[in-house]
Amino acid sequence: MVENKAAIEFGRQNGERFVEELKELLRIPSISTLPEHAADVRRAAEFVAAELRRIGMENVRLIETKTPEHPGGHPLVYADWLHAEGRPTVLCYGHYDVQPAEPLNEWTTPPFDPTERNGNLYARGAVDDKGQMWMHVKALESLFAANDGKLPVNVRVIIEGEEEVGGEGIARFVREHGDQLRADVALVSDTEMFAPELPTLCVGLRGMIYTEIEVRGARTDLHSGMYGGAAPNPFVALAQIIAKLKDDNGRVLIPGFYDKVATPTADELKAWKALPFDEEHYRETEVGSRELTGEAGYSVLERTWARPTLDVHGMPGGFVGAGAKTVIPAKALAKVSMRLVPDQTPAETFVKYKAYVESIVPRGVEVTVRMIHSGDPIVVSTDNPYVQAATGAMREVFGTETVFVRGGGSIPIVGDFVRELKIPTLMMGFGLPDDNLHAPNEKFHLANFHRGIESIVRFFAAVSA
Ligand code: BES
Ligand code: MN
Ligand code: MN
């Protein structure tokens, strides 16, 4: 067994301070999608950079990602420590941006006022991903502190501030300056454990395309009594379009949508069947709906991990205030995304989707289909020694064997780590299924924060050996 007793002990002694520091970061509302929070996003980047500098990382800097084509770009935080001669280099990835916190009245305590209750820390970003990114920083601090300011391996850190909006800035940096991130393995902590107490490596993520459909009818908003019956209604048209995107059995109706969908291997499907999954418990506690929906003939795990799907997120426009307004809106918008799986590609899928939407436009309206952002699906290889280092580390901490799962969510840059940097990527996450990612009352189970730090310390020690 490889370990680093002093570093683990340091983590245990300083665990409470680590949580207090995390709370400070969580108080910064670094919501990447809202332009009015751009200064907060930068403040979060500076906070993380200052801490990396303090613990002993070198070459700490913010890398700007703003370009004329990407004017809203948020900075990357970079740091390295490369003095472990002859040892592998680990690239640590995380994101310091968060999703919007609405609906605010659903939060028991305010989203940017981190609060401990029942062993959990509640705040927007607690687990996705500030808390998990902080585990990396605190594992590094523990190793520095216990080893006279040295690390057992070489480390580069890259932390982005626009993961929740598609990660365009980091994707460009990896494409253009991949050499600055040269490493032997990437470590990502931005996923979940399959169940409490069950250490988990996530080996696949869905990709996505996030789009908007804009429908325009009349030149301007109209009185619905004076013009109703003669003027086209963009919301009705939009509803008609959306109704044709999926059938009653959850199948996406875009021609050719499923052409490139790869079936998981027989081994994978067998392993998923063996996971402790209770569909009724999932429906009741996680989803909370009367029934689960989706494609017939596939299990829930297959439907959420290995099958593509389509969802509508919101339909801005028209009158949405309290009470009534009799208006025919001039335009309507729908935010529609598709989750993709290997070997679908965002570009090809978007072309098929756009052509299909344009072919079903109702009379009297014009439609524009726009891509907002996209990311590739990915399945990572488990055939490398770093996987053993990770499962060994988590076995010591959790006392049990690691399960291999996929995730239904997307982390666009992971595909680029694998394809551009050509390095194995480990997704070792410590979230729990009921952590409420992107939802009100997001939390991080603090025991997992501490076990995550210890797992990462042990992982670094194992990689060094
Ligand atoms: N950490 C999540 C992704 C995730 C969650 C993967 C759970 C596996 C299990 C990430 O922050 C996320 O939410 N990504 C967005 C990406 C998108 C906006 C490009 C997503 O999946 O919606
Ligand atoms: Mn995340
Ligand atoms: Mn997220």
Coordinates of C-alpha atoms and ligand atoms in Angstrom, one line a residue:
M1 CA 0.0 0.0 0.0
V2 CA 1.3 3.4 -0.9
E3 CA 0.3 6.2 1.3
N4 CA 1.3 9.6 2.6
K5 CA 0.4 9.4 6.3
A6 CA 1.5 12.9 7.2
A7 CA -0.5 14.5 4.4
I8 CA -3.6 12.5 5.3
E9 CA -3.1 13.6 8.9
F10 CA -2.7 17.2 7.9
G11 CA -6.0 17.0 6.0
R12 CA -7.7 15.6 9.1
Q13 CA -6.3 18.3 11.3
N14 CA -7.2 21.1 9.0
G15 CA -10.5 19.8 7.6
E16 CA -12.6 22.4 9.3
R17 CA -10.5 25.2 8.0
F18 CA -10.8 23.8 4.5
V19 CA -14.6 23.9 4.8
E20 CA -14.5 27.5 6.0
E21 CA -12.4 28.5 3.0
L22 CA -14.7 26.7 0.7
K23 CA -17.6 28.7 2.2
E24 CA -15.8 31.9 1.3
L25 CA -15.5 30.8 -2.4
L26 CA -19.2 29.7 -2.4
R27 CA -20.2 33.3 -1.3
I28 CA -19.1 34.5 -4.7
P29 CA -22.0 34.2 -7.2
S30 CA -19.9 33.2 -10.1
I31 CA -22.8 32.5 -12.5
S32 CA -21.1 32.2 -15.9
T33 CA -24.2 32.5 -18.0
L34 CA -25.3 35.9 -16.6
P35 CA -23.3 38.8 -18.0
E36 CA -24.2 40.9 -14.9
H37 CA -22.1 38.4 -12.9
A38 CA -18.9 38.7 -15.0
A39 CA -17.1 40.5 -12.3
D40 CA -18.1 37.9 -9.7
V41 CA -16.8 35.1 -12.0
R42 CA -13.5 36.9 -12.2
R43 CA -13.4 37.4 -8.4
A44 CA -13.9 33.6 -8.0
A45 CA -11.0 33.0 -10.4
E46 CA -8.7 35.4 -8.5
F47 CA -9.7 33.7 -5.2
V48 CA -8.7 30.3 -6.5
A49 CA -5.5 31.6 -8.0
A50 CA -4.5 33.3 -4.7
E51 CA -5.0 30.1 -2.8
L52 CA -3.0 28.0 -5.4
R53 CA -0.2 30.6 -5.0
R54 CA -0.4 30.4 -1.2
I55 CA -0.1 26.6 -0.9
G56 CA 3.0 26.6 -3.1
M57 CA 1.9 26.1 -6.7
E58 CA 4.0 27.9 -9.2
N59 CA 3.4 29.9 -12.4
V60 CA -0.1 30.7 -11.2
R61 CA -1.9 32.9 -13.6
L62 CA -5.3 33.8 -15.1
I63 CA -5.5 33.0 -18.8
E64 CA -8.0 35.3 -20.6
T65 CA -10.4 33.6 -23.0
K66 CA -12.1 36.7 -24.4
T67 CA -11.9 37.0 -28.2
P68 CA -14.0 38.9 -30.8
E69 CA -16.0 35.7 -31.5
H70 CA -16.2 34.9 -27.8
P71 CA -16.6 38.3 -26.1
G72 CA -18.1 36.8 -22.9
G73 CA -15.2 34.5 -22.2
H74 CA -14.3 34.0 -18.5
P75 CA -10.6 33.4 -17.4
L76 CA -8.9 30.1 -16.9
V77 CA -6.9 29.6 -13.8
Y78 CA -3.5 27.8 -14.4
A79 CA -0.9 26.6 -12.0
D80 CA 1.9 24.0 -12.0
W81 CA 4.5 22.4 -9.9
L82 CA 7.0 20.4 -12.0
H83 CA 9.9 19.4 -9.8
A84 CA 9.2 15.7 -9.2
E85 CA 11.8 14.5 -11.6
G86 CA 11.1 11.2 -13.3
R87 CA 7.6 11.1 -11.9
P88 CA 4.4 11.3 -14.0
T89 CA 2.5 14.6 -14.4
V90 CA -1.1 14.8 -13.3
L91 CA -3.4 17.5 -14.9
C92 CA -6.1 18.5 -12.4
Y93 CA -9.3 19.9 -13.9
G94 CA -12.2 21.6 -12.3
H95 CA -14.6 24.5 -12.8
Y96 CA -15.3 27.5 -10.5
D97 CA -18.4 28.8 -12.4
V98 CA -21.9 27.8 -11.3
Q99 CA -25.4 27.6 -12.6
P100 CA -28.0 30.2 -11.9
A101 CA -29.7 29.7 -8.5
E102 CA -33.4 30.3 -9.5
P103 CA -36.0 29.6 -8.3
L104 CA -34.7 31.4 -5.2
N105 CA -37.8 30.8 -3.0
E106 CA -37.2 27.1 -3.1
W107 CA -34.0 27.3 -1.2
T108 CA -34.1 26.6 2.6
T109 CA -31.1 28.9 3.1
P110 CA -29.9 31.4 0.4
P111 CA -27.8 29.9 -2.4
F112 CA -24.8 32.1 -1.8
D113 CA -24.9 32.0 2.0
P114 CA -23.3 28.5 2.5
T115 CA -24.9 26.8 5.5
E116 CA -24.1 23.5 7.2
R117 CA -27.1 21.2 8.1
N118 CA -27.0 17.5 9.0
G119 CA -23.4 17.0 7.8
N120 CA -24.1 18.7 4.4
L121 CA -23.0 22.0 3.1
Y122 CA -25.7 23.8 1.2
A123 CA -24.9 26.4 -1.5
R124 CA -25.0 26.8 -5.2
G125 CA -21.7 25.2 -6.4
A126 CA -21.2 23.2 -3.2
V127 CA -20.7 20.0 -5.2
D128 CA -20.8 21.3 -8.8
D129 CA -18.0 22.1 -8.8
K130 CA -16.4 24.5 -6.3
G131 CA -16.4 21.9 -3.5
Q132 CA -15.0 19.2 -5.7
M133 CA -12.4 21.5 -7.2
W134 CA -11.4 22.6 -3.7
M135 CA -10.7 18.9 -2.8
H136 CA -7.9 19.0 -5.4
V137 CA -6.5 22.3 -4.0
K138 CA -6.7 21.0 -0.4
A139 CA -5.1 17.6 -1.3
L140 CA -2.2 19.5 -2.9
E141 CA -1.9 21.8 0.2
S142 CA -1.8 18.7 2.4
L143 CA 1.0 17.1 0.3
F144 CA 3.0 20.3 0.2
A145 CA 2.6 20.8 4.0
A146 CA 3.6 17.2 4.8
N147 CA 6.6 17.0 2.4
D148 CA 8.6 20.2 3.0
G149 CA 7.0 22.1 0.2
K150 CA 7.3 19.3 -2.4
L151 CA 4.8 17.1 -4.2
P152 CA 5.2 13.4 -5.0
V153 CA 4.3 13.9 -8.6
N154 CA 4.3 16.8 -11.1
V155 CA 1.1 18.7 -11.2
R156 CA -0.6 21.1 -13.6
V157 CA -3.9 22.6 -12.6
I158 CA -6.4 24.1 -15.1
I159 CA -9.7 25.4 -13.7
E160 CA -12.3 26.9 -16.0
G161 CA -15.0 29.5 -15.5
E162 CA -17.4 28.6 -18.3
E163 CA -18.0 24.8 -18.0
E164 CA -21.7 25.5 -17.3
V165 CA -22.0 27.5 -20.6
G166 CA -20.2 25.0 -22.9
G167 CA -16.5 25.6 -22.2
E168 CA -15.6 27.3 -25.4
G169 CA -12.6 29.1 -23.9
I170 CA -10.8 26.1 -22.5
A171 CA -11.5 24.1 -25.6
R172 CA -9.8 26.7 -27.7
F173 CA -6.8 26.9 -25.2
V174 CA -6.4 23.1 -25.4
R175 CA -6.5 23.2 -29.2
E176 CA -4.0 26.0 -29.5
H177 CA -1.8 25.6 -26.5
G178 CA -2.2 21.9 -25.7
D179 CA 1.6 21.7 -25.1
Q180 CA 1.2 24.0 -22.0
L181 CA -1.0 21.3 -20.5
R182 CA 1.3 18.3 -21.2
A183 CA 0.6 15.6 -18.7
D184 CA 0.3 11.8 -18.4
V185 CA -3.1 11.7 -16.9
A186 CA -6.0 14.1 -16.3
L187 CA -7.9 14.0 -13.0
V188 CA -11.5 15.4 -13.1
S189 CA -13.7 15.6 -10.0
D190 CA -17.0 16.8 -11.3
T191 CA -19.2 13.6 -11.3
E192 CA -21.1 11.6 -8.7
M193 CA -20.8 8.4 -6.8
F194 CA -23.4 5.8 -7.8
A195 CA -24.5 5.5 -4.2
P196 CA -23.4 6.7 -0.8
E197 CA -20.4 4.6 0.4
L198 CA -19.8 3.3 -3.1
P199 CA -16.6 4.7 -4.6
T200 CA -17.1 5.4 -8.3
L201 CA -15.2 6.1 -11.5
C202 CA -17.2 7.6 -14.2
V203 CA -16.0 6.3 -17.6
G204 CA -18.4 8.0 -20.0
L205 CA -20.4 11.2 -20.4
R206 CA -23.1 12.3 -22.8
G207 CA -22.3 15.1 -25.2
M208 CA -24.8 17.8 -26.1
I209 CA -26.0 20.4 -28.4
Y210 CA -27.9 23.3 -26.8
T211 CA -30.0 25.3 -29.3
E212 CA -32.7 28.0 -29.6
I213 CA -35.6 27.9 -31.9
E214 CA -37.0 31.4 -32.6
V215 CA -40.4 31.8 -34.3
R216 CA -41.6 35.1 -35.7
G217 CA -45.1 35.9 -36.8
A218 CA -46.5 39.4 -37.0
R219 CA -44.3 42.5 -37.3
T220 CA -45.2 43.5 -33.7
D221 CA -47.3 42.3 -30.8
L222 CA -51.0 42.5 -31.6
H223 CA -54.3 42.7 -29.7
S224 CA -55.5 39.2 -29.6
G225 CA -59.2 40.1 -29.9
M226 CA -58.7 42.4 -32.9
Y227 CA -56.3 40.0 -34.8
G228 CA -57.0 36.6 -33.2
G229 CA -58.2 34.3 -36.0
A230 CA -56.2 36.1 -38.7
A231 CA -52.7 36.6 -37.4
P232 CA -50.3 33.6 -36.8
N233 CA -49.4 32.8 -33.2
P234 CA -45.7 32.0 -32.8
F235 CA -46.2 30.2 -29.5
V236 CA -48.8 27.9 -31.1
A237 CA -46.4 27.3 -34.0
L238 CA -43.6 26.6 -31.6
A239 CA -45.7 24.1 -29.7
Q240 CA -46.6 22.4 -32.9
I241 CA -42.9 22.2 -33.8
I242 CA -41.9 20.9 -30.4
A243 CA -44.7 18.3 -30.4
K244 CA -43.1 16.8 -33.5
L245 CA -39.6 16.5 -32.0
K246 CA -40.4 13.4 -29.9
D247 CA -43.1 10.7 -30.1
D248 CA -45.2 9.4 -27.2
N249 CA -42.7 6.7 -26.6
G250 CA -39.8 9.0 -26.0
R251 CA -38.2 8.5 -29.4
V252 CA -36.7 11.5 -31.1
L253 CA -38.2 12.0 -34.5
I254 CA -35.4 13.8 -36.2
P255 CA -34.6 11.7 -39.3
G256 CA -31.2 9.9 -38.9
F257 CA -30.9 11.0 -35.2
Y258 CA -30.0 7.4 -34.1
D259 CA -27.9 6.5 -37.1
K260 CA -24.5 6.7 -35.3
V261 CA -25.6 5.6 -31.8
A262 CA -23.2 2.9 -30.5
T263 CA -24.4 0.1 -28.3
P264 CA -22.5 -0.3 -25.0
T265 CA -20.4 -3.5 -24.8
A266 CA -22.0 -6.6 -23.4
D267 CA -19.6 -6.4 -20.5
E268 CA -20.7 -2.9 -19.7
L269 CA -24.4 -3.7 -19.9
K270 CA -23.8 -6.7 -17.6
A271 CA -22.0 -4.6 -15.1
W272 CA -24.8 -2.0 -15.1
K273 CA -27.3 -4.7 -14.4
A274 CA -25.3 -5.7 -11.3
L275 CA -25.3 -2.2 -9.8
P276 CA -27.5 -1.6 -6.8
F277 CA -30.2 0.3 -8.5
D278 CA -33.8 0.4 -7.4
E279 CA -36.0 2.1 -10.0
E280 CA -38.9 2.7 -7.7
H281 CA -36.6 4.4 -5.1
Y282 CA -35.1 6.5 -7.9
R283 CA -38.5 7.5 -9.2
E284 CA -39.7 8.4 -5.7
T285 CA -36.7 10.1 -4.1
E286 CA -34.7 11.5 -7.0
V287 CA -37.3 12.3 -9.7
G288 CA -40.5 12.6 -7.6
S289 CA -42.9 12.1 -10.5
R290 CA -45.7 9.7 -10.8
E291 CA -44.0 7.7 -13.5
L292 CA -40.7 7.5 -15.3
T293 CA -40.8 8.2 -19.0
G294 CA -38.4 7.6 -22.0
E295 CA -37.6 5.1 -24.7
A296 CA -39.3 1.7 -24.3
G297 CA -37.0 -1.3 -24.1
Y298 CA -34.1 0.3 -22.3
S299 CA -33.4 0.4 -18.6
V300 CA -33.2 3.8 -16.7
L301 CA -29.4 3.5 -16.6
E302 CA -29.2 2.8 -20.4
R303 CA -31.7 5.7 -21.1
T304 CA -29.7 8.2 -19.1
W305 CA -26.1 7.0 -19.9
A306 CA -26.1 5.4 -23.3
R307 CA -29.1 6.7 -25.2
P308 CA -29.5 10.2 -26.7
T309 CA -32.4 12.3 -25.8
L310 CA -34.0 15.7 -26.3
D311 CA -35.4 18.2 -23.8
V312 CA -37.0 21.6 -23.7
H313 CA -35.7 24.0 -21.0
G314 CA -37.8 27.1 -21.3
M315 CA -39.9 29.2 -23.7
P316 CA -39.2 32.8 -23.1
G317 CA -41.3 35.5 -24.7
G318 CA -45.0 36.6 -24.7
F319 CA -46.7 37.5 -21.5
V320 CA -45.6 35.7 -18.4
G321 CA -46.5 38.1 -15.6
A322 CA -49.2 37.6 -13.0
G323 CA -52.7 38.0 -14.3
A324 CA -53.8 38.2 -17.9
K325 CA -52.8 40.1 -21.0
T326 CA -54.6 39.6 -24.3
V327 CA -51.7 39.7 -26.8
I328 CA -50.5 37.7 -29.8
P329 CA -46.7 37.9 -29.3
A330 CA -44.7 38.8 -32.4
K331 CA -42.1 36.2 -31.5
A332 CA -41.5 33.1 -29.4
L333 CA -38.4 31.3 -28.4
A334 CA -37.7 27.8 -27.1
K335 CA -34.5 26.5 -25.6
V336 CA -34.0 22.9 -26.7
S337 CA -31.1 20.6 -26.1
M338 CA -30.1 17.1 -27.1
R339 CA -27.9 14.8 -25.1
L340 CA -25.6 12.8 -27.4
V341 CA -23.8 9.5 -27.0
P342 CA -20.9 7.9 -28.9
D343 CA -20.6 8.0 -32.0
Q344 CA -23.0 10.9 -32.6
T345 CA -21.3 14.2 -33.3
P346 CA -22.7 17.7 -32.4
A347 CA -22.1 19.1 -35.9
E348 CA -23.8 16.4 -37.8
T349 CA -26.7 16.1 -35.3
F350 CA -27.3 19.9 -35.5
V351 CA -27.5 19.8 -39.3
K352 CA -30.1 17.0 -39.2
Y353 CA -32.1 18.8 -36.4
K354 CA -32.1 22.1 -38.2
A355 CA -33.2 20.6 -41.5
Y356 CA -36.0 18.7 -39.8
V357 CA -37.3 21.8 -37.8
E358 CA -37.2 23.8 -41.0
S359 CA -39.3 21.1 -42.7
I360 CA -42.1 21.2 -40.2
V361 CA -42.6 25.0 -39.8
P362 CA -46.3 25.8 -39.7
R363 CA -47.8 28.3 -42.1
G364 CA -47.5 32.0 -41.5
V365 CA -44.3 32.0 -39.4
E366 CA -40.6 32.2 -39.9
V367 CA -38.1 30.1 -37.9
T368 CA -34.4 30.5 -37.0
V369 CA -32.5 27.6 -35.4
R370 CA -29.4 28.6 -33.5
M371 CA -26.7 26.6 -31.8
I372 CA -25.7 28.0 -28.4
H373 CA -23.0 25.5 -27.4
S374 CA -22.1 21.9 -27.9
G375 CA -19.8 19.2 -26.6
D376 CA -18.8 15.7 -27.7
P377 CA -19.8 12.5 -26.0
I378 CA -17.0 10.5 -24.6
V379 CA -16.2 7.0 -23.2
V380 CA -12.8 6.8 -21.6
S381 CA -10.5 3.8 -21.5
T382 CA -10.0 2.0 -18.2
D383 CA -7.0 0.1 -19.5
N384 CA -4.3 2.1 -17.8
P385 CA -2.4 2.0 -14.5
Y386 CA -3.9 5.2 -13.3
V387 CA -7.3 3.5 -13.0
Q388 CA -5.6 1.0 -10.5
A389 CA -4.0 3.9 -8.6
A390 CA -7.5 5.5 -8.3
T391 CA -9.4 2.4 -7.3
G392 CA -6.6 1.5 -4.8
A393 CA -6.7 4.9 -3.3
M394 CA -10.5 4.8 -2.9
R395 CA -10.4 1.2 -1.5
E396 CA -8.2 2.5 1.3
V397 CA -10.6 5.3 2.1
F398 CA -14.0 3.6 1.6
G399 CA -13.1 0.0 2.3
T400 CA -14.8 -1.3 -0.8
E401 CA -14.3 -1.8 -4.5
T402 CA -14.9 0.9 -7.0
V403 CA -17.8 0.7 -9.4
F404 CA -17.6 1.9 -13.0
V405 CA -20.5 3.9 -14.3
R406 CA -21.3 6.4 -17.0
G407 CA -22.9 9.8 -16.4
G408 CA -25.8 11.3 -18.2
G409 CA -24.4 14.9 -17.9
S410 CA -21.7 16.5 -20.0
I411 CA -18.3 18.0 -19.3
P412 CA -17.3 19.2 -22.8
I413 CA -13.5 19.4 -22.2
V414 CA -13.1 15.8 -21.2
G415 CA -13.4 14.8 -24.8
D416 CA -10.7 17.2 -25.7
F417 CA -8.4 15.9 -23.0
V418 CA -8.7 12.4 -24.6
R419 CA -8.6 13.4 -28.2
E420 CA -6.4 16.5 -28.3
L421 CA -4.0 15.9 -25.3
K422 CA -4.3 12.1 -25.9
I423 CA -4.1 11.3 -22.2
P424 CA -6.1 9.0 -20.1
T425 CA -8.7 10.8 -18.1
L426 CA -10.0 9.8 -14.7
M427 CA -13.4 11.0 -13.5
M428 CA -13.2 10.5 -9.8
G429 CA -16.2 12.3 -8.3
F430 CA -17.6 12.4 -4.8
G431 CA -21.1 13.9 -5.3
L432 CA -24.2 12.0 -4.3
P433 CA -27.3 11.2 -6.3
D434 CA -29.4 13.5 -4.1
D435 CA -27.0 16.5 -4.1
N436 CA -29.4 18.6 -6.2
L437 CA -27.0 19.7 -9.0
H438 CA -28.4 22.7 -10.9
A439 CA -31.5 22.7 -8.6
P440 CA -32.5 24.4 -5.4
N441 CA -30.7 23.3 -2.2
E442 CA -27.6 22.0 -3.9
K443 CA -25.4 20.4 -1.3
F444 CA -22.1 18.6 -0.7
H445 CA -22.0 15.8 1.9
L446 CA -19.1 17.0 4.0
A447 CA -17.9 13.5 4.8
N448 CA -17.4 13.0 1.0
F449 CA -15.5 16.3 0.8
H450 CA -13.0 14.9 3.4
R451 CA -12.9 11.4 1.9
G452 CA -12.4 13.0 -1.5
I453 CA -9.4 14.9 -0.3
E454 CA -7.9 11.7 1.3
S455 CA -8.6 9.7 -1.9
I456 CA -6.8 12.3 -4.0
V457 CA -3.8 12.4 -1.6
R458 CA -3.6 8.7 -1.8
F459 CA -4.0 8.7 -5.6
F460 CA -1.1 11.2 -6.0
A461 CA 1.1 9.0 -3.7
A462 CA 0.1 5.9 -5.7
V463 CA 0.9 7.6 -9.1
S464 CA 4.3 8.6 -7.7
A465 CA 5.1 5.0 -6.8
Ligands
BES1 N1 -20.7 18.3 -13.4 C1 -21.7 18.5 -14.4 C2 -21.7 17.3 -15.3 C3 -22.1 15.9 -14.7 C4 -23.0 15.8 -13.6 C5 -21.5 14.8 -15.2 C6 -23.3 14.6 -13.1 C7 -21.9 13.6 -14.7 C8 -22.7 13.5 -13.6 C9 -21.4 19.7 -15.2 O1 -21.1 20.8 -14.4 C10 -22.6 20.1 -16.0 O2 -23.6 20.3 -15.4 N2 -22.4 20.2 -17.3 C11 -23.4 20.8 -18.1 C12 -22.7 21.0 -19.4 C13 -23.3 21.8 -20.4 C14 -23.9 23.1 -19.9 C15 -22.4 22.0 -21.6 C16 -24.5 19.8 -18.3 O3 -24.3 18.6 -18.3 O4 -25.7 20.2 -18.5
MN2 MN -19.8 20.4 -13.0
MN3 MN -23.1 21.6 -13.7

